[in-house]
Each structure stands twice: as structure tokens, then as C-alpha cells.
Coordinates of C-alpha atoms in Angstrom, one line a residue:
X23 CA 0.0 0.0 0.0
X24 CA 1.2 3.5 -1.2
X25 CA 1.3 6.3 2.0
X26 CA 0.3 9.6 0.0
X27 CA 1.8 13.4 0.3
X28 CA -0.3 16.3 -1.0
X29 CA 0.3 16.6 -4.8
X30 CA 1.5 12.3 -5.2
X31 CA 0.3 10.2 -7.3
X32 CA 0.8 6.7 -8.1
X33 CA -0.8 3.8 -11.2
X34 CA -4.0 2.3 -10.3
X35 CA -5.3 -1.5 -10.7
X36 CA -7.4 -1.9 -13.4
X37 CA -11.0 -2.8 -12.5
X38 CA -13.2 -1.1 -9.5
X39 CA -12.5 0.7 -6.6
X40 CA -13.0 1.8 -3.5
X41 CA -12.5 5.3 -1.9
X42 CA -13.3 5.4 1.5
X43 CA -13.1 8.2 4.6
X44 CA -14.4 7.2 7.7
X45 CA -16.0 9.3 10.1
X46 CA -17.9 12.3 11.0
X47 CA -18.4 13.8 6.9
X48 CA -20.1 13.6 4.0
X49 CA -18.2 11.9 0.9
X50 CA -19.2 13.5 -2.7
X51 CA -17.2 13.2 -6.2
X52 CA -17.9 15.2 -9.7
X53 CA -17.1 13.8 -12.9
X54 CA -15.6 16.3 -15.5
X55 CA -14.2 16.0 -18.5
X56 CA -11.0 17.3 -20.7
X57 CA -12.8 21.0 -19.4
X58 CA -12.4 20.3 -16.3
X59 CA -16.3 21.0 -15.9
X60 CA -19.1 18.9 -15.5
X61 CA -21.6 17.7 -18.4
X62 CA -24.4 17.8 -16.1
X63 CA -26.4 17.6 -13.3
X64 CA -25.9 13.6 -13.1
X65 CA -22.1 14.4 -12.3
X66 CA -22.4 15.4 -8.7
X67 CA -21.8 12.5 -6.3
X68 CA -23.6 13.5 -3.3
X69 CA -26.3 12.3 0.0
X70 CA -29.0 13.8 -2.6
X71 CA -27.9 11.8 -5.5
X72 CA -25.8 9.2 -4.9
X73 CA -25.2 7.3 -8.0
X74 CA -23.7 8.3 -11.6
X75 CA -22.0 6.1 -14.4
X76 CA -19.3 4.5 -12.8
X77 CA -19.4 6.6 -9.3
X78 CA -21.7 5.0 -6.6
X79 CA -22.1 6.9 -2.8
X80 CA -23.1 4.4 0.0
X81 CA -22.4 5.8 3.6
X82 CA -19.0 6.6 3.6
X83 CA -18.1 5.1 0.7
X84 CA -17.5 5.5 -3.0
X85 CA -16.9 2.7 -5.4
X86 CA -16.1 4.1 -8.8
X87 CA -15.6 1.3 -12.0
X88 CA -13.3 4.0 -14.6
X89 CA -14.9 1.7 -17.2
X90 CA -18.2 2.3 -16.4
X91 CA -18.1 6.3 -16.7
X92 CA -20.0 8.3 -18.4
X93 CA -18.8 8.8 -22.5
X94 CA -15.5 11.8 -22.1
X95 CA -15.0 11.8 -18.5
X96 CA -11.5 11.8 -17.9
X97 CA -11.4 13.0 -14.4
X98 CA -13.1 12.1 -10.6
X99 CA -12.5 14.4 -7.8
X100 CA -12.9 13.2 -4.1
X101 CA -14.4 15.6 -1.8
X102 CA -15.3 15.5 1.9
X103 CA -17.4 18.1 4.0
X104 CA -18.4 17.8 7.8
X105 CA -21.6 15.8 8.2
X106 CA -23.1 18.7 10.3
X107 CA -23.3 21.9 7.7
X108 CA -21.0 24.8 8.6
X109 CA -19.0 23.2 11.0
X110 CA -15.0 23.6 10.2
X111 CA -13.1 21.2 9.6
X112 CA -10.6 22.1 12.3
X113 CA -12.7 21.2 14.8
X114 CA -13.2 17.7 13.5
X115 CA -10.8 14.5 13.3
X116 CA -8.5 14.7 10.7
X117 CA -9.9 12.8 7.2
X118 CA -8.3 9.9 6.0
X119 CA -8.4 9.1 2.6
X120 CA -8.3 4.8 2.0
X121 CA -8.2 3.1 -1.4
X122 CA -8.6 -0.2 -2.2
X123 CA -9.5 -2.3 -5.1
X124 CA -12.5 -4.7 -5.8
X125 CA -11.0 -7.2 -4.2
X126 CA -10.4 -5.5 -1.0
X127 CA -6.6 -4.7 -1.2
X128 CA -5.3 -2.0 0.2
X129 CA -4.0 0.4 -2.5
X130 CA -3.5 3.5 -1.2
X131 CA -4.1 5.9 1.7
X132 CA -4.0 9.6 2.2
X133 CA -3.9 12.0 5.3
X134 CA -4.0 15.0 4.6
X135 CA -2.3 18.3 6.2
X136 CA -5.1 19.1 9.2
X137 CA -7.5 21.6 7.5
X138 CA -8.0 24.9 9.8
X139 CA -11.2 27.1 9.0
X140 CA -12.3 25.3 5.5
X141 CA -16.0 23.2 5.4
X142 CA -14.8 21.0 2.6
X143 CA -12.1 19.3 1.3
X144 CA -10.5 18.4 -2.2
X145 CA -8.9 14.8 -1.0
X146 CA -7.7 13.5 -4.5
X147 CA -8.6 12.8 -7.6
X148 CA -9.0 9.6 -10.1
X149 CA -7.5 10.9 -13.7
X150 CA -6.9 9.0 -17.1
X151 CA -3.3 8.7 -18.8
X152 CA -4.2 7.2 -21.9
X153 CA -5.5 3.7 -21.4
X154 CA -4.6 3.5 -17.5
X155 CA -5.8 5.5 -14.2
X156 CA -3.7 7.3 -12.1
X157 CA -5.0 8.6 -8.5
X158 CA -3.1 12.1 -7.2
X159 CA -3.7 13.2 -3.4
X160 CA -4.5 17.1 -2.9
X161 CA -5.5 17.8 0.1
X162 CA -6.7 21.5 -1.1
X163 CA -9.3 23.4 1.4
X164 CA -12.8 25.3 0.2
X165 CA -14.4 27.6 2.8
X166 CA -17.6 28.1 1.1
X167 CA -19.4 25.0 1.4
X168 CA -20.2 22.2 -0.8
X169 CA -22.5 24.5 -2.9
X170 CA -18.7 26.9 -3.8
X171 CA -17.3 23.6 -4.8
X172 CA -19.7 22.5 -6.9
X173 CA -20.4 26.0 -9.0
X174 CA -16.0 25.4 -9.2
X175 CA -16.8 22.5 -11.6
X176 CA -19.6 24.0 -13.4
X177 CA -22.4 23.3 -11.3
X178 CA -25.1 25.6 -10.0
X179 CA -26.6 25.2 -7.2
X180 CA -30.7 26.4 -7.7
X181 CA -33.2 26.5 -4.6
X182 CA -36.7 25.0 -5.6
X183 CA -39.1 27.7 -4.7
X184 CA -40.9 26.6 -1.4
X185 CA -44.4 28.9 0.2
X186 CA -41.4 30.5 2.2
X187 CA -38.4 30.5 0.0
X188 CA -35.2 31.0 1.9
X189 CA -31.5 31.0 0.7
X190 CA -29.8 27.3 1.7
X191 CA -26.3 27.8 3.0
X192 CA -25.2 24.4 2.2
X193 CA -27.1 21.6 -0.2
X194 CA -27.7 19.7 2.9
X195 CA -31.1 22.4 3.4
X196 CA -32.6 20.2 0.6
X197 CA -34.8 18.8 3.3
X198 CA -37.0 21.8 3.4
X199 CA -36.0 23.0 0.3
X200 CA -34.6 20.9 -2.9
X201 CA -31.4 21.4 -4.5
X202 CA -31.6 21.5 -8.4
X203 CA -28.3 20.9 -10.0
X204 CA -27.6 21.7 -13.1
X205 CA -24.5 22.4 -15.8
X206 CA -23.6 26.4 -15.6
X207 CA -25.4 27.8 -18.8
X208 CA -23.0 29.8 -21.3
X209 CA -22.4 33.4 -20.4
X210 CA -24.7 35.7 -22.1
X211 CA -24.1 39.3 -24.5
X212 CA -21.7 41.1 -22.4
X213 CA -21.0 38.2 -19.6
X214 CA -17.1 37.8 -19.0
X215 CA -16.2 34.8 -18.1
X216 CA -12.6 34.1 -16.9
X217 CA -10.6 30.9 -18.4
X218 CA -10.4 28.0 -15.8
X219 CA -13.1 29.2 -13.8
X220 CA -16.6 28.4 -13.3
X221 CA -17.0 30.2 -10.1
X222 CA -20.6 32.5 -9.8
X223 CA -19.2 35.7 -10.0
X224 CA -20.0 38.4 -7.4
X225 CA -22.5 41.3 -7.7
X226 CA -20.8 44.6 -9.0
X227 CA -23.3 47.4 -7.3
X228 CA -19.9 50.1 -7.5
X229 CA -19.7 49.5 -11.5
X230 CA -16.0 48.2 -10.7
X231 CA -15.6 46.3 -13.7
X232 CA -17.0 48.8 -15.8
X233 CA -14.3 51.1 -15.1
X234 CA -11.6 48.7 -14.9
X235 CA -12.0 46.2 -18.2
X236 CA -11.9 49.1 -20.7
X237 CA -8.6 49.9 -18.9
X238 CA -8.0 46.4 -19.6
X239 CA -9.1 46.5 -22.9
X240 CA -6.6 49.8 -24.1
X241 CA -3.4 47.5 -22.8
X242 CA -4.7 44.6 -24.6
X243 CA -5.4 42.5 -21.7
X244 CA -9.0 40.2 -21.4
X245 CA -11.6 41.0 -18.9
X246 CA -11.4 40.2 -15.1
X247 CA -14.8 39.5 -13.1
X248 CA -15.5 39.7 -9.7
X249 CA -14.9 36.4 -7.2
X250 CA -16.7 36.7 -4.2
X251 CA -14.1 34.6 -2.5
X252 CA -11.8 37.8 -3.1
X253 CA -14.4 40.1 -2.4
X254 CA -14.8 38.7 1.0
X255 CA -10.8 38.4 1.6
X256 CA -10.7 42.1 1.0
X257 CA -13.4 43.3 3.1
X258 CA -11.8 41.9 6.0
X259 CA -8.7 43.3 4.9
X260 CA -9.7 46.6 4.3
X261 CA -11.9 46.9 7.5
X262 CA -8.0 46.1 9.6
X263 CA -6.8 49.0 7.2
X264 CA -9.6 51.4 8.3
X265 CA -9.9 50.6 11.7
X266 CA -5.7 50.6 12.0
X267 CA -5.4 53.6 10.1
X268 CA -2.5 52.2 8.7
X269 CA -1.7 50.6 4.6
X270 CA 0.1 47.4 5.6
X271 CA -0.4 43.9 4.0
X272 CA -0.4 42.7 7.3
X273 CA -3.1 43.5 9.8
X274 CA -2.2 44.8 13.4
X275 CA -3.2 41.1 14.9
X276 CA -0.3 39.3 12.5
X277 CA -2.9 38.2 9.5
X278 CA -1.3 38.9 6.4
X279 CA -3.5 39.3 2.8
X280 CA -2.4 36.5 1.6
X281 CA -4.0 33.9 4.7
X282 CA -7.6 35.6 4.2
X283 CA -7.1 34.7 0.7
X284 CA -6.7 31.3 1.5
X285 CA -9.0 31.1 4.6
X286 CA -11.7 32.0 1.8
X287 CA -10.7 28.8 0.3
X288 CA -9.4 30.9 -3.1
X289 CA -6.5 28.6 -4.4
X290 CA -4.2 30.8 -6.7
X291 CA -0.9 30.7 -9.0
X292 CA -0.1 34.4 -8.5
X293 CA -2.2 37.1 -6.9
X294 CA -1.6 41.3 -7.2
X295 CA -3.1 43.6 -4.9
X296 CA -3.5 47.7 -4.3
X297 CA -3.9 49.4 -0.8
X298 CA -4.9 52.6 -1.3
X299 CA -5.8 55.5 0.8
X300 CA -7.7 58.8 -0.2
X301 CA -10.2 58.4 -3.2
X302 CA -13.6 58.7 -2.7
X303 CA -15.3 56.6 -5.2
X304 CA -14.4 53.6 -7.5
X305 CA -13.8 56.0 -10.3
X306 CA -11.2 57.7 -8.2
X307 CA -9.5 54.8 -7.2
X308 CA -9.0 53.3 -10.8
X309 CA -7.9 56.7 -12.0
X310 CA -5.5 56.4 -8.9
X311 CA -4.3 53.7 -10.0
X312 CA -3.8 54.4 -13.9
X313 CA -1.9 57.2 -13.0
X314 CA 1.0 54.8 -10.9
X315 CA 3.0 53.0 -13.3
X316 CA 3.6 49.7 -11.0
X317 CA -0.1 50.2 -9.7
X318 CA -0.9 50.7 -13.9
X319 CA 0.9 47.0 -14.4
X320 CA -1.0 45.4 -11.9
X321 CA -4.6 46.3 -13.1
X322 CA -3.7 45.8 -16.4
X323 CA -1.4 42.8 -16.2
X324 CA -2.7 40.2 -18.8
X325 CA -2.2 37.1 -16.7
X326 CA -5.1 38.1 -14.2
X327 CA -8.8 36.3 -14.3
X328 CA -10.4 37.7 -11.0
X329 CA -10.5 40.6 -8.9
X330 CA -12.1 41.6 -5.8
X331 CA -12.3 45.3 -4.0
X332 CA -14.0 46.9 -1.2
X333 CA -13.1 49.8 0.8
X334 CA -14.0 51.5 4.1
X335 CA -14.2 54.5 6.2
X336 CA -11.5 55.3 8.9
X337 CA -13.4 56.1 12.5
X338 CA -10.9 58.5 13.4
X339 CA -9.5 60.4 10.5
X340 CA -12.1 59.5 7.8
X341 CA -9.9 58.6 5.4
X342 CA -11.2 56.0 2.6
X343 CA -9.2 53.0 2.6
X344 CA -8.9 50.7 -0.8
X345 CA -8.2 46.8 -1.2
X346 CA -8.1 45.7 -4.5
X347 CA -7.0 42.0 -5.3
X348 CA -6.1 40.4 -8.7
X349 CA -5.4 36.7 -8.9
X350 CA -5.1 33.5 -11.2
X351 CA -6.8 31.0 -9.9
X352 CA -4.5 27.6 -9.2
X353 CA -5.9 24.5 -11.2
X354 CA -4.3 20.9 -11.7
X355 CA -3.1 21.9 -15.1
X356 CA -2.2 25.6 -13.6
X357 CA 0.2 23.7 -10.9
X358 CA 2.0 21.5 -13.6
X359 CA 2.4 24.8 -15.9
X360 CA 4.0 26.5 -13.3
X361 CA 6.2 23.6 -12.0
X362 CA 7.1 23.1 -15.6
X363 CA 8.5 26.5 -16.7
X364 CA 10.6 26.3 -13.3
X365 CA 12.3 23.0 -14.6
X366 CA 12.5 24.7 -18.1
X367 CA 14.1 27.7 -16.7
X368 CA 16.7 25.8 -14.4
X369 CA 17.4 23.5 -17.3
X370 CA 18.2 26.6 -19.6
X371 CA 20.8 28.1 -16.7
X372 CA 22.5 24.5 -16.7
X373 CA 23.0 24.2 -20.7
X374 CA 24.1 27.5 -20.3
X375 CA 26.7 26.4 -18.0
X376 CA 26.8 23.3 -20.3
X377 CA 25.7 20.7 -18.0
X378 CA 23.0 18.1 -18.2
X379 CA 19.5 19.1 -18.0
X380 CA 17.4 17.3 -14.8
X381 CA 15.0 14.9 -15.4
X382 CA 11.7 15.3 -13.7
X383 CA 11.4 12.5 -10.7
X384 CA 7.8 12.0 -9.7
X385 CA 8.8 11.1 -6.1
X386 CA 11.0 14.3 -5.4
X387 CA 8.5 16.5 -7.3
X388 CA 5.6 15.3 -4.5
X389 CA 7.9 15.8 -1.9
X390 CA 8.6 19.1 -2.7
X391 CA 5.4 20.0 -3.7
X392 CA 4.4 18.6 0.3
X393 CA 6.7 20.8 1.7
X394 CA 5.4 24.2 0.0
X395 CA 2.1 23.1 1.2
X396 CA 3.3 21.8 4.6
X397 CA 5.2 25.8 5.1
X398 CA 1.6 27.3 4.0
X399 CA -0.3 25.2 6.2
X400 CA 2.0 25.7 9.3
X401 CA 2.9 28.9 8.8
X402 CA 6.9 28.7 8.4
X403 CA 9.2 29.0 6.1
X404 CA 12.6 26.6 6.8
X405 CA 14.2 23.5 5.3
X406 CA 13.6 21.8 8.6
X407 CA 9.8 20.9 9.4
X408 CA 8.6 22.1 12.9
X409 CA 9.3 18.0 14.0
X410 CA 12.6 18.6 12.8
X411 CA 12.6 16.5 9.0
X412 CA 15.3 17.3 6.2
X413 CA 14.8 17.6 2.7
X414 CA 16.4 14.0 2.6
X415 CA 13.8 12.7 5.2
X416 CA 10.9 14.2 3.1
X417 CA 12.4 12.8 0.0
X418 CA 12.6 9.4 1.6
X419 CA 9.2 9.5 2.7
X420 CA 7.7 9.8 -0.8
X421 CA 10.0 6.8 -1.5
X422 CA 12.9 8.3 -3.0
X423 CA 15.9 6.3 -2.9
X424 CA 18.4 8.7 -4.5
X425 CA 21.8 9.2 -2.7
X426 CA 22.5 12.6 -2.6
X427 CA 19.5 15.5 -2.2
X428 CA 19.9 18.8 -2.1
X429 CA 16.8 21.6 -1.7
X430 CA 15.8 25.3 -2.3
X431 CA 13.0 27.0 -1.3
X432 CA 12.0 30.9 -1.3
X433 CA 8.7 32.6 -0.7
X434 CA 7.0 35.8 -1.9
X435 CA 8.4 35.8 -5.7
X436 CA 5.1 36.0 -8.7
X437 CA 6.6 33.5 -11.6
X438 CA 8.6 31.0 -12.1
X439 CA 10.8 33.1 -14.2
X440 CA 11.6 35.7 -10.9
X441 CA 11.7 32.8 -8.4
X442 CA 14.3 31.0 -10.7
X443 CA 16.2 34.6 -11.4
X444 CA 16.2 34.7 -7.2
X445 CA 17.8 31.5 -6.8
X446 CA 20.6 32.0 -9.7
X447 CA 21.6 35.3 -7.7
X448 CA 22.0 33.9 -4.8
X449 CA 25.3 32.0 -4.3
X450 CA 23.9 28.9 -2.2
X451 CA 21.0 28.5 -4.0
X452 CA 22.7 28.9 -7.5
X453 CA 24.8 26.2 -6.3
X454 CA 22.8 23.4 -5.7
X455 CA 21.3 24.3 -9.6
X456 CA 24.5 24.5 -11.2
X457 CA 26.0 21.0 -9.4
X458 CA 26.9 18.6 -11.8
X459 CA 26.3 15.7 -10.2
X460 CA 22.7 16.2 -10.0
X461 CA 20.6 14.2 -12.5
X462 CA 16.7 15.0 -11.0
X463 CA 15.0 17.4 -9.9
X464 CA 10.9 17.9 -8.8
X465 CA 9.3 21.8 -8.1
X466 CA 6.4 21.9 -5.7
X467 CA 4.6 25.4 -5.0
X468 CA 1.8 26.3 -3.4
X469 CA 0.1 30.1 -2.9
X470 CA -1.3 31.5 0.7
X471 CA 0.2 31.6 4.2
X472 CA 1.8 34.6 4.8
X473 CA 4.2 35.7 2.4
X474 CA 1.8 34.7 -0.6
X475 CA 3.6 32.2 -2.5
X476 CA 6.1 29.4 -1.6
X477 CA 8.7 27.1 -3.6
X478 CA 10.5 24.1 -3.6
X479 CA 12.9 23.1 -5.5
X480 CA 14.0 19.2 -4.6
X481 CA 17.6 17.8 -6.4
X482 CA 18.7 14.1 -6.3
X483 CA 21.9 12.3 -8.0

């Protein structure tokens, strides 16, 4: 039986299996396709409706047959949420993931980093390779509910209209009032709708967007929309601003910008944010902003989907206070893009320096991409684990058996491309890139905790 880290994967059996997590929550899947979004309604696993092609719910239980699926799906995501609605995860025993095949062998098993404020949780996924399945742990947090998972894959959430019609926090309502799901209709004339993203966008009462895509538009750059997951990271935000009277991306109490991002359950690639004092209005504050040139880059830097802003009042001074945030949102594919150009870019300095290019190593890319995650989930940023583990005992644990290892890591840097540029200036780092007797090499990153983004960079001979 395999042990898991956050971001491994390994081969599975052919034939039917079993996905288990025992305990206090309620087990879903959805089935997508090459997309990433659902076909339909009959693609959420759930209490409500527990059976799809191939996917089957009972208790605490999935059994999924691949073979069985529905015509294109190519991918099934494991979920858990607490069995009581609203209740965070924290405060429940840890999930454990267990796999095993239709037989009743053990495959695989997964425990996830402990989740803190998050109501569901992205445990893994079943994907196709060609002709064969492969199963990769996650271990990714949502703090909106099941329903904010769901409309992630394409799927809206609709109340039935009851003789009192009330809005349903989480799907579980559908007692007194019935969940309808269905497939997220196209946008309509003059919808934007970011790539990668099926999340319901937030209400735009200020006219934000109409100010700030036309800027967009004169660079070049697509349109943004609203995420109310940002929107609610930068309210709270904003009110520590106000009530502070201070610009900081760190609120008085320690929280930086970058943890409500995450507590919001908004994973990203790369986020970009203003704080702003002293315009009145939205208009103001875009024409602020147009007028900066690094504040100018940020609003109209191409590479951002989403957005969120709000502002607020200062009780002693009256000063207006601005958050504005602008993100790309972190996928599967988005991860592997990133990890990619940060093997292609250490590659390049080694041909430069006429050395052999690293190979990627599955088993040293998921332990590096467990130790990002471990330093945003525990909040430090070391080579050495709070227990005390290595880069060596990390890679051993995935079930590396190279010889030699030898690790970076940084935190903070936007791209691959200015991590990478980092590393080369600095002489340790540039080091471990430039040793010759380094044949592997695996990238993990992840984006939250404090400084906003964090990387690894694990090398075996």
C-alpha cells in the first residue's frame, strides 16, 4: 500500500474501486471532462444523489468502476465536507483518505495536512493517462461550502421555490427545500467569463468592472470578473486597514493578505493587490491607480482572471481605505504549468553552463510540492519541518531512494521566471542548480500563508 503526500500520485489497478473516509463527513465526487467541468447535473456524487456512471455513494463510501463512466470523463474528484453543515473542519478528526480495489486490497491511503477554518475538502482525484488510471492526493481546502465547490466545476446550485423560500447555506437544506443541479449555462451578451473558472461571479453594485475592463481592454489585456471569495478576503482586509489607520499587508493582529485569501478557500498561481488611501469613489481609485505606473501593471497585467475590492471609512480620521486584489486562480493543469517553466528555466541556466538538464522525478516533485504546502499550512518557512525533518527525510518518505538530495525553497516571488532569477543570484542556491552531479530534480509550489507564494525546489543524484 502507497502512503500519499499532497500533490503524489501513483498507477492504479485496473477494474473497480473503493474510496473510503471514515468518520464524521459527508463523501461526494464530480465527474468532468478534458474541461475540467461537468456535463451535467448527473455528475455530482452526493447524499441527494448518490449514483452516476461509474461513481456509486453508500455511507462513507464511494466505489467508482473507470470503465463504467460516463462517455468523455477523464477525471473524478474526491471531496469530503463535515456531516453537520457549517461546522469547520478544524474542529473535527482529521480525514483519511483509504483506497482499495475490488477485491479488498489495500491500494493507497491519504492523510491529509489538518484543514484549519475550510468546510470542505478536495482529498484527490482519479484521472486518465491514456488507457490506465492514475490517483493524485490534494489535500486542497474550500471555505464556502459544498455548494462553492460545486459551482468550481460547473455546477449551479438552484433552490426550488418553497411557500417560504429562503436561501440554503449548504445543499444539505434540501430537506425543506430541494437542491436543483444543473450544468452552468453559457455566459450571455456582455458576460465575461474568466478561463479556468466556473465560479458565480460576485455582484458589482460600485460599477468596478465597468471602469476597470476598458482599462484592460486599451493594454490589450482580457476581462477580469468579480470572485466573491476575493471580495470577501478584501473586506476583511480593508476593514483592519480602516480601523488601524495604517496601509500594511499585514493587519495589526499578525494576518497577512495573503492567509484571508486562502482562509476563503481561493486557491491561486499568483495574486496582485493595491492598498490605497484617499479616493472617494471607484472612479477615483481606478484613476489612482492608472496614473501609478507599477499600480498601472498590476490592473492591467494580462495574466489576471479575478478581482475583488471593497473599501471603508476610517473612525478616526475619515480617510477612505482601498483593497483591491487580482489573482489567477490555481488548477491541476495551472500547478503543472507553473512547475514546468521552473524546470525549463533551471534547465536553460544549466545548458548555459553546459551541464546536463534534470529529469523530472515524480517522487522528489511530490515531496517538494508537500513541503510548499506543509510551510503554508503551518505557517513557516525553513528546510527543517517544525518536527525537525530534512529535505532528505521528506524525500525518503515519498519513497525516494536517491543518494544525494539537495533543496531550495524561497517565498514571496510571482513566476517561475523571478523565483528562478532569485535562486541563480544567490550564491547557495545557484549552487545546488549548477552541481553537476545532480541528475533530478521535482518543483512543488503552493500560494497562501503569509508571504503569498512558496517554492521548492528538490535535487537528487
Amino acid at each position: 500500500m502507497s502512503e500519499l503526500v499532497p500533490g503524489g500520485n501513483l498507477p492504479l489497478p485496473g477494474g473497480p474501486l473503493n474510496l473510503r473516509v471514515p468518520g464524521p463527513f459527508d463523501v461526494s465526487a464530480i465527474v468532468t471532462g478534458e474541461s475540467g467541468k461537468v456535463a451535467g447535473d448527473a455528475d455530482f456524487v452526493f447524499y441527494n444523489q448518490p449514483a452516476a456512471p461509474g461513481v456509486r455513494l453508500r455511507g462513507d463510501t464511494l466505489s467508482v468502476e473507470p470503465a463504467g463512466l460516463r462517455a468523455g470523463a477523464v477525471r473524478v474528484t474526491v471531496a469530503v465536507s463535515p456531516a453537520e453543515p457549517g461546522t469547520p473542519l478544524a474542529r473535527l478528526p482529521a480525514p483519511v483518505l483509504q483506497v482499495g480495489d475490488g477485491r479488498g486490497r489495500a491500494v493507497a491511503r491519504f492523510a491529509p495536512p489538518r484543514p484549519g477554518p475550510e468546510t470542505v475538502l478536495l482529498l484527490a482525484e482519479l484521472y486518465r493517462r491514456g488507457a490506465a488510471w492514475k490517483l493524485r492526493a490534494i489535500g486542497q481546502g474550500y471555505a464556502d461550502g459544498l455548494a462553492g465547490l460545486a459551482r468550481d466545476f460547473g455546477v449551479d446550485v438552484v433552490d426550488e421555490p418553497t411557500a417560504t423560500p429562503a436561501p440554503l447555506p449548504d445543499p444539505r437544506a434540501a430537506s425543506s427545500a430541494p437542491s436543483r443541479l444543473v450544468a452552468s449555462p453559457a455566459p450571455g451578451p456582455g458576460t465575461a467569463t474568466a478561463p479556468g473558472s466556473a465560479h458565480s461571479p460576485a455582484p458589482d453594485p460600485e460599477g468596478f468592472l465597468a471602469l476597470v475592463n476598458p482599462a484592460r481592454a486599451e493594454a490589450g489585456s482580457p476581462p477580469v470578473v468579480l470572485d466573491a471569495r476575493l471580495v470577501t478576503a478584501a473586506r476583511a482586509h480593508v476593514a483592519a486597514l480602516a480601523a488601524g489607520s495604517r496601509l500594511a499587508t499585514e493587519s495589526p493582529d499578525g494576518t497577512a493578505l495573503h492567509q484571508r485569501i486562502t482562509a476563503t478557500g481561493f486557491a491561486y498561481v499568483t495574486v496582485g493587490e493595491h492598498l490605497v488611501s484617499g479616493p472617494r469613489t471607484p472612479a477615483e481609485f481606478v484613476a489612482y491607480c492608472l496614473r501609478t505606473e507599477q499600480a498601472r501593471r498590476t490592473l492591467q497585467d494580462p495574466a489576471f482572471t479575478h478581482t475583488g475590492l471593497a473599501y471603508a471609512t476610517g473612525p478616526r480620521t475619515g480617510d477612505v481605505y482601498w483593497t483591491a486584489l487580482w489573482a489567477v486562480p490555481l488548477t491541476p493543469d495551472a500547478l503543472a504549468r507553473t512547475c514546468a517553466d521552473v524546470v525549463e528555466l533551471t534547465n536553460r541556466e544549466r545548458r548555459r553552463a553546459r551541464l546536463t538538464p534534470l529529469a523530472t522525478d515524480p517522487l522528489l516533485t511530490a515531496a517538494a510540492q508537500a513541503h510548499s504546502a506543509d510551510m503554508v499550512a503551518r505557517d513557516f518557512y525553513s528546510h527543517t519541518s517544525p518536527e525537525g525533518s530534512q529535505p532528505w527525510d521528506r524525500a525518503a518518505a515519498a519513497g525516494s531512494r536517491r543518494r544525494t538530495i539537495g533543496e531550495n525553497i524561497a517565498c514571496g516571488q510571482r513566476s517561475a521566471a523571478e523565483v528562478v532569477t532569485g535562486w541563480m543570484n544567490s550564491p547557495g542556491h545557484r549552487a545546488n542548480i549548477l552541481k553537476p552531479d545532480f541528475t533530478h530534480i521535482g518543483v512543488g509550489f503552493a500560494g497562501g500563508g503569509r508571504t503569498g507564494t512558496y517554492w521548492t525546489q528538490l535535487f537528487g543524484a
